[in-house]
mmCIF file of C-alpha atoms in Angstrom:
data_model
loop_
_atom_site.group_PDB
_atom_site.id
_atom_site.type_symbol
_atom_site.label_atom_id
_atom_site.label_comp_id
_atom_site.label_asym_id
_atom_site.label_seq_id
_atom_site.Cartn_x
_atom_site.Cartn_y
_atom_site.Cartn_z
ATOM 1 C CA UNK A 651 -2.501 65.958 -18.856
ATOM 2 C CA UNK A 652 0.890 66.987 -17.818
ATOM 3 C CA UNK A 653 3.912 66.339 -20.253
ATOM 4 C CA UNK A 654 5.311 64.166 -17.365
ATOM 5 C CA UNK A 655 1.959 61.975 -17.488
ATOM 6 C CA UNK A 656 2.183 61.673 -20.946
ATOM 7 C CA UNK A 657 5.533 60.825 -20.776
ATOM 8 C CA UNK A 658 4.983 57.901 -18.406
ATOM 9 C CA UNK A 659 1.639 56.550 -20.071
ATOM 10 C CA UNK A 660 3.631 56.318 -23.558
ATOM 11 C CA UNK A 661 6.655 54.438 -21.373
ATOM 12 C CA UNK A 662 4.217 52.013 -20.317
ATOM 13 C CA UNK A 663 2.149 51.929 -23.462
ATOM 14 C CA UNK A 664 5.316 51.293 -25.917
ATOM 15 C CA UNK A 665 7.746 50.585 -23.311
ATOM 16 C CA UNK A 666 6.807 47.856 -20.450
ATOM 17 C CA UNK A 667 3.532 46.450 -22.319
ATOM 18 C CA UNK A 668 5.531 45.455 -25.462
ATOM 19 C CA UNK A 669 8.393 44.405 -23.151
ATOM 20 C CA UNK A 670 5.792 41.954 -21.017
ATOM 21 C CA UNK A 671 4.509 40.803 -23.982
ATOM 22 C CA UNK A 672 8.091 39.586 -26.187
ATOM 23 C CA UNK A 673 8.807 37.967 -22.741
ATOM 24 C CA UNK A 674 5.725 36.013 -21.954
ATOM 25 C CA UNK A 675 5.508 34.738 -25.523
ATOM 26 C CA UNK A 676 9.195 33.751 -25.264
ATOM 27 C CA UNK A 677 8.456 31.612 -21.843
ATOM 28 C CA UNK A 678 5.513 30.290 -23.732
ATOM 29 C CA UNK A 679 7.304 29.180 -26.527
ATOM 30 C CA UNK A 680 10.123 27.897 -24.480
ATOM 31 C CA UNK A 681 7.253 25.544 -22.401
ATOM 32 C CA UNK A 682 5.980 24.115 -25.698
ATOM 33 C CA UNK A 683 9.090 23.602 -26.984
ATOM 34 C CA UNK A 684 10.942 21.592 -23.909
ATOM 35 C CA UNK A 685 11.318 18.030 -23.725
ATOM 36 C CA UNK A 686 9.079 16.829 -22.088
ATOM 37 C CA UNK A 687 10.023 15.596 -18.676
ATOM 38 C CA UNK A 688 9.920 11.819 -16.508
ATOM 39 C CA UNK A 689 9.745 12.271 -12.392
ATOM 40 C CA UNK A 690 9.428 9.447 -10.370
ATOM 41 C CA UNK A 691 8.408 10.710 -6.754
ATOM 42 C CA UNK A 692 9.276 7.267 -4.655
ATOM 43 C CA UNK A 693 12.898 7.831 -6.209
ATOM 44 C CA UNK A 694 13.624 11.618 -6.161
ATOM 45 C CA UNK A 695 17.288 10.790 -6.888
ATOM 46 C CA UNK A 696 16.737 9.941 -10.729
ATOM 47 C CA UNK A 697 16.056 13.905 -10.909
ATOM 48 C CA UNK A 698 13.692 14.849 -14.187
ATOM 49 C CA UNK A 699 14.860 12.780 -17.099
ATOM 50 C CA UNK A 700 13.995 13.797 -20.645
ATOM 51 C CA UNK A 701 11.455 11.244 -22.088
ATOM 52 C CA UNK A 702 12.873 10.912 -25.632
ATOM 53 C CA UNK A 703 16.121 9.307 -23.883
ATOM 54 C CA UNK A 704 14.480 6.040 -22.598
ATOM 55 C CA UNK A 705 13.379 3.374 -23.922
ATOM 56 C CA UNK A 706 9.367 2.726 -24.020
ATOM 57 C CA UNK A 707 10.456 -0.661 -22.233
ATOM 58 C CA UNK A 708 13.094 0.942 -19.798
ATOM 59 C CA UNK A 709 10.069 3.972 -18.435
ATOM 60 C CA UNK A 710 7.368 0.783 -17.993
ATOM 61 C CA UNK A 711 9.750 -0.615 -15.623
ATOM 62 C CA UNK A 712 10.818 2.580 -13.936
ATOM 63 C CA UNK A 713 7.477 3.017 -13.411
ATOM 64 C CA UNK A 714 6.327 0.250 -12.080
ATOM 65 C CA UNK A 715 9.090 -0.289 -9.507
ATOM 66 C CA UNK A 716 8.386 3.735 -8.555
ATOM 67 C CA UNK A 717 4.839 2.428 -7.754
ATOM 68 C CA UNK A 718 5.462 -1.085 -5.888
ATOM 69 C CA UNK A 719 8.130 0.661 -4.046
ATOM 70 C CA UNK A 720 6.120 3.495 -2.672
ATOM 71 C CA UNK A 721 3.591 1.127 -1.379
ATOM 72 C CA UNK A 722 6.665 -1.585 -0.241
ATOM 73 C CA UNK A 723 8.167 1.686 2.266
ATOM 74 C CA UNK A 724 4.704 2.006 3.708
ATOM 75 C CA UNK A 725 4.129 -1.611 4.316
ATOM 76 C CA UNK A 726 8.003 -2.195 6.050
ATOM 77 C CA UNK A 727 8.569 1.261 6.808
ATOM 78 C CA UNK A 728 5.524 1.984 9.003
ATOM 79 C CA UNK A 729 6.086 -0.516 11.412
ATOM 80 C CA UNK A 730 3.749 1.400 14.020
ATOM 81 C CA UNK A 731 0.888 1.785 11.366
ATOM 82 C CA UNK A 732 0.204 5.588 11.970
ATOM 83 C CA UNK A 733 0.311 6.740 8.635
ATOM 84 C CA UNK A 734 4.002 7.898 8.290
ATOM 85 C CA UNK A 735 7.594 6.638 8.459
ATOM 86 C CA UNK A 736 9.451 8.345 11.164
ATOM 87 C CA UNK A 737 11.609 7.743 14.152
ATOM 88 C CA UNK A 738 9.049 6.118 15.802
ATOM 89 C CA UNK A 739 9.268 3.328 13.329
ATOM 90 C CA UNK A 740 11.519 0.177 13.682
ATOM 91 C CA UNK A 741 13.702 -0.046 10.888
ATOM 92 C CA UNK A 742 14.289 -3.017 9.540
ATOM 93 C CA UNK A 743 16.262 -4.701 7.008
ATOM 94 C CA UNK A 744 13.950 -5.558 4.497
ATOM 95 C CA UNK A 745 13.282 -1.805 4.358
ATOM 96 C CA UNK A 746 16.784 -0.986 3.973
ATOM 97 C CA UNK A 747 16.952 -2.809 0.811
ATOM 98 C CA UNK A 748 14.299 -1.007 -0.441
ATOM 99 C CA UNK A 749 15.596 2.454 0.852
ATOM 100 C CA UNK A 750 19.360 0.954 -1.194
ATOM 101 C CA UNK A 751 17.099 -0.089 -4.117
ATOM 102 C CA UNK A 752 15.330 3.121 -5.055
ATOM 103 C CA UNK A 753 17.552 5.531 -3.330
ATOM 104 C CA UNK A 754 21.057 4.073 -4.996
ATOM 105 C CA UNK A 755 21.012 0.927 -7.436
ATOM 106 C CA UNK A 756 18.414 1.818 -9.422
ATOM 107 C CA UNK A 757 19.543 5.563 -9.827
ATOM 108 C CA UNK A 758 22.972 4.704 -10.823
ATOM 109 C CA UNK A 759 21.627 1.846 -13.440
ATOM 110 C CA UNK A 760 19.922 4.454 -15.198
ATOM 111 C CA UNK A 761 22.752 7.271 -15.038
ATOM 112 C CA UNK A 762 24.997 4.543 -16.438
ATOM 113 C CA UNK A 763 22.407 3.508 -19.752
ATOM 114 C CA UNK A 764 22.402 7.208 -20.303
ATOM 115 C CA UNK A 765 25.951 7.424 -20.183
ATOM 116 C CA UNK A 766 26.076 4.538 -22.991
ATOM 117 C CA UNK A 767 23.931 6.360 -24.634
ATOM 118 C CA UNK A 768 25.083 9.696 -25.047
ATOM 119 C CA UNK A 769 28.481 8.496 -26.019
ATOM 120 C CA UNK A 770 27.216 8.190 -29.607
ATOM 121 C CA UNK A 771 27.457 10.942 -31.386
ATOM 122 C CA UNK A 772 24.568 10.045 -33.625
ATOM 123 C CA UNK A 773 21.173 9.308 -32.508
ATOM 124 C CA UNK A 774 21.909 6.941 -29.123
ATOM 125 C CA UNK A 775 21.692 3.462 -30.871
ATOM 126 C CA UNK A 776 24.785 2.163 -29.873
ATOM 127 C CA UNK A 777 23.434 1.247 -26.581
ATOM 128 C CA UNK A 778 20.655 -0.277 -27.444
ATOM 129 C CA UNK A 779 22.196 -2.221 -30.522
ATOM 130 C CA UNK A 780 25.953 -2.741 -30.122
ATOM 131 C CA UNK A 781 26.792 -5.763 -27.567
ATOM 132 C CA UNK A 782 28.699 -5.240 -24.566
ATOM 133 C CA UNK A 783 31.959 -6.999 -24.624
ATOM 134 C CA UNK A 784 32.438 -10.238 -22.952
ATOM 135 C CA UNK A 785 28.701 -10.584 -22.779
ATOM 136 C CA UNK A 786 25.828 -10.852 -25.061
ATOM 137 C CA UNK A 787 23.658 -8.106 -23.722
ATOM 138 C CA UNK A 788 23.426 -4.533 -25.364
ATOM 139 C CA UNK A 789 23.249 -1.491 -22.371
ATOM 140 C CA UNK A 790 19.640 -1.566 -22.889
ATOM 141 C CA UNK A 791 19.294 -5.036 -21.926
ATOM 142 C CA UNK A 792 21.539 -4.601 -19.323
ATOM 143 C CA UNK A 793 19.970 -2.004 -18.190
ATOM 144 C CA UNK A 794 15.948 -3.838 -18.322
ATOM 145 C CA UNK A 795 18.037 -6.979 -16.919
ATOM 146 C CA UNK A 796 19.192 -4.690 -13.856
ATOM 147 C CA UNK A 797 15.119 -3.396 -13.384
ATOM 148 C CA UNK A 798 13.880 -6.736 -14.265
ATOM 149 C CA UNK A 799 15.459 -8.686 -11.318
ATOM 150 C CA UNK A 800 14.629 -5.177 -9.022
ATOM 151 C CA UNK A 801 10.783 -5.611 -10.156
ATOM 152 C CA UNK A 802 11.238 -9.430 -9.127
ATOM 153 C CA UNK A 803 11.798 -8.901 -6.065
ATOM 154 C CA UNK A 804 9.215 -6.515 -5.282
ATOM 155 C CA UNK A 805 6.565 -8.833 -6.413
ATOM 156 C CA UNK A 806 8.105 -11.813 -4.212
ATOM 157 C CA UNK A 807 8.117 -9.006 -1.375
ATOM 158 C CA UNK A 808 4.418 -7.891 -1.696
ATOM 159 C CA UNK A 809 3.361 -11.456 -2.332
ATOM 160 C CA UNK A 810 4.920 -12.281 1.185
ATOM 161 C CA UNK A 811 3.226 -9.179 2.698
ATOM 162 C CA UNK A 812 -0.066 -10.458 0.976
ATOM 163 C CA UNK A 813 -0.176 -14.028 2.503
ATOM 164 C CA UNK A 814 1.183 -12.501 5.603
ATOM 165 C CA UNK A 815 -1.774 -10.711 6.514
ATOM 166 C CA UNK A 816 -4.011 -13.091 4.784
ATOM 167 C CA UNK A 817 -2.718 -15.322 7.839
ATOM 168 C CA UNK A 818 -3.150 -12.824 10.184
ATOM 169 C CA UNK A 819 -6.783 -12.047 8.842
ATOM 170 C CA UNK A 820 -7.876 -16.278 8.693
ATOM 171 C CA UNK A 821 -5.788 -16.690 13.193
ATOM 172 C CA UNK A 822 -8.318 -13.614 13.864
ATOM 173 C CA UNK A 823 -11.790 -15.796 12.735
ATOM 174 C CA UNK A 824 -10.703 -18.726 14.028
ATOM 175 C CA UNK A 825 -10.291 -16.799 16.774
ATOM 176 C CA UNK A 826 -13.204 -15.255 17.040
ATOM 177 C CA UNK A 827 -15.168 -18.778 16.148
ATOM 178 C CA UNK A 828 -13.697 -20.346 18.903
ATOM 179 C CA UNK A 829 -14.828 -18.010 21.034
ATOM 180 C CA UNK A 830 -18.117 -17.686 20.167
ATOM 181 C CA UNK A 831 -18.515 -21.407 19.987
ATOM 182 C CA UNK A 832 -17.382 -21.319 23.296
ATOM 183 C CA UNK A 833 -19.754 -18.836 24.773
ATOM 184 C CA UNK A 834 -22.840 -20.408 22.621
ATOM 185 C CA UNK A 835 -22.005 -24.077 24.116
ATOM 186 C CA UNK A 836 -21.611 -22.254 27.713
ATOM 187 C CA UNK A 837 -24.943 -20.669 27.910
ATOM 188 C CA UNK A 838 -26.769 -23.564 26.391
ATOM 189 C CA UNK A 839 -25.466 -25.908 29.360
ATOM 190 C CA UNK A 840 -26.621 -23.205 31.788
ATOM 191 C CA UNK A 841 -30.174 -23.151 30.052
ATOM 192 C CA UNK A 842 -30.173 -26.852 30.178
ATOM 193 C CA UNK A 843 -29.234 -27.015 33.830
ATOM 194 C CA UNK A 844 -31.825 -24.137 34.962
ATOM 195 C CA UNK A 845 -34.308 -26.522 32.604
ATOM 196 C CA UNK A 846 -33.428 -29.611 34.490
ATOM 197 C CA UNK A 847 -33.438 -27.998 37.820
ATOM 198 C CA UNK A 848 -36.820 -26.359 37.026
ATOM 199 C CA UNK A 849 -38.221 -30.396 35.984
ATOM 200 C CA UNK A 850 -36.720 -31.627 38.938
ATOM 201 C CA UNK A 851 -38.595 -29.060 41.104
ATOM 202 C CA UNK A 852 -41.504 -29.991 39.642
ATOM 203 C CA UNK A 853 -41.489 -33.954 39.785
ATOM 204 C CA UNK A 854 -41.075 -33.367 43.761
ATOM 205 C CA UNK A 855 -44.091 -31.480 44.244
ATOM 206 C CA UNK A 856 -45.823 -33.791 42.347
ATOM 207 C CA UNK A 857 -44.866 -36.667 44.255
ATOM 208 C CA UNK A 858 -45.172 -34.772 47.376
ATOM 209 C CA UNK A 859 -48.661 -34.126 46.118
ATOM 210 C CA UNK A 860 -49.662 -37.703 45.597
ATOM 211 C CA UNK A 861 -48.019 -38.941 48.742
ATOM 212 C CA UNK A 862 -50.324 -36.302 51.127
ATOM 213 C CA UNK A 863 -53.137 -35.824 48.972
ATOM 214 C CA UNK A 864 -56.133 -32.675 50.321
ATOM 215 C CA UNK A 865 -59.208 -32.260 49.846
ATOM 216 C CA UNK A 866 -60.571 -29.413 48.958
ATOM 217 C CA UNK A 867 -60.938 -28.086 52.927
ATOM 218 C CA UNK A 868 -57.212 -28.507 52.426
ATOM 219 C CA UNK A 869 -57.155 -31.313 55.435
ATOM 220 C CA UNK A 870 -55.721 -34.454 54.304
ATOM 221 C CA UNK A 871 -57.278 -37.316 52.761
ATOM 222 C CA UNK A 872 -57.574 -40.839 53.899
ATOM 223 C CA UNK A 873 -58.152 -43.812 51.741
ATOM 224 C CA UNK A 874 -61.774 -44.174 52.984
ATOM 225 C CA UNK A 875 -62.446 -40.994 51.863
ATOM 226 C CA UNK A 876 -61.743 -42.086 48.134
ATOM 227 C CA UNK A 877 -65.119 -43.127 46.718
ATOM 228 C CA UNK A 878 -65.007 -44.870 43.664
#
């Protein structure tokens, strides 16, 4: 081994590999140390808000408008029902409220609670004890008042998309029973005419038989001919 080999396996050996090491354990560290982090993907404008700074009350609402919303942009959004909202899509302006909903009011209700609540210097209560003046709501209730009436109206929305297409679904089998009914009763009065044309062949034979009776040389029969 060359001095210039040794010289670079002891660089790497004492040098890089230490170096790797301090900062991978000081990433790792840094991970298990971080607050953790909220994301709410229907409303990408809240950004990643530390947990410890909302309320247990406040994130159960977030998230349950974050879900009901996601599935209330498919339901107005997709308008063409291929999968996706896009340009193809007629907007509408129940969808717009949503898009205003997640995309703005509910954003800013949040930015202004933590506002409230990092203006105390010691550990946030203010908001969610001290009243707001001229009212009788602290920011916290102001702020679960704000996602209360939000998560309202989301409910009333997908209710009115449920009995909507529960409408749609009960028009298609009565539909589709009135239909069938129809054909059903239209074959059976063809089956009963063939039937009665079929009888009514057959009673005119037999008469015609009785009224020119053969014999059995297939020459007609007079009345002498009948013995008794």
């Amino acid at each position: 081994m060359t001095q210039v080999t040794a010289m670079f396996v002891m660089f790497i050996l004492y040098g890089v590999l230490p170096g790797a090491g301090l900062y991978l354990g000081y990433r790792g560290i840094k991970k298990m140390t971080a607050p953790k982090m909220l994301e709410y993907k229907a409303m990408p404008q809240l950004g990643y808000i530390p947990e410890k700074s909302l309320p247990v009350e406040v994130k159960t609402a977030l998230d349950q408008i974050n879900e009901k919303g996601e599935k209330l942009r498919v339901i107005y959004g997709d308008t063409n029902n291929d999968g996706k909202i896009d340009d193809k899509d007629t907007v509408n302006e129940t969808y717009i409220m949503i898009q205003n909903l997640m995309d703005r009011h509910v954003p800013l209700a949040v930015a202004d609670y933590r506002r409230l609540h990092d203006l105390d210097v010691g550990d946030g209560a203010r908001a969610d004890t001290t009243k707001i003046k001229h009212s009788n709501m602290t920011g916290k209730e102001a702020l679960l008042d704000v996602l209360r009436t939000i998560n309202t109206q989301f409910d009333d929305l997908l209710n009115a998309s449920y009995h909507q297409d529960g409408q749609k679904l009960l028009a298609t089998n009565r539909y589709l029973q009135k239909r069938f009914n129809n054909t059903a009763t239209t074959d059976m009065q063809k089956l009963d005419h063939n039937i009665s044309s079929v009888s009514r062949a057959n009673t005119k034979v037999e008469i015609k038989a009785l009224e020119n009776p053969t014999g059995a040389t297939g020459k007609s029969v007079s009345a002498e001919d009948i013995k008794l």
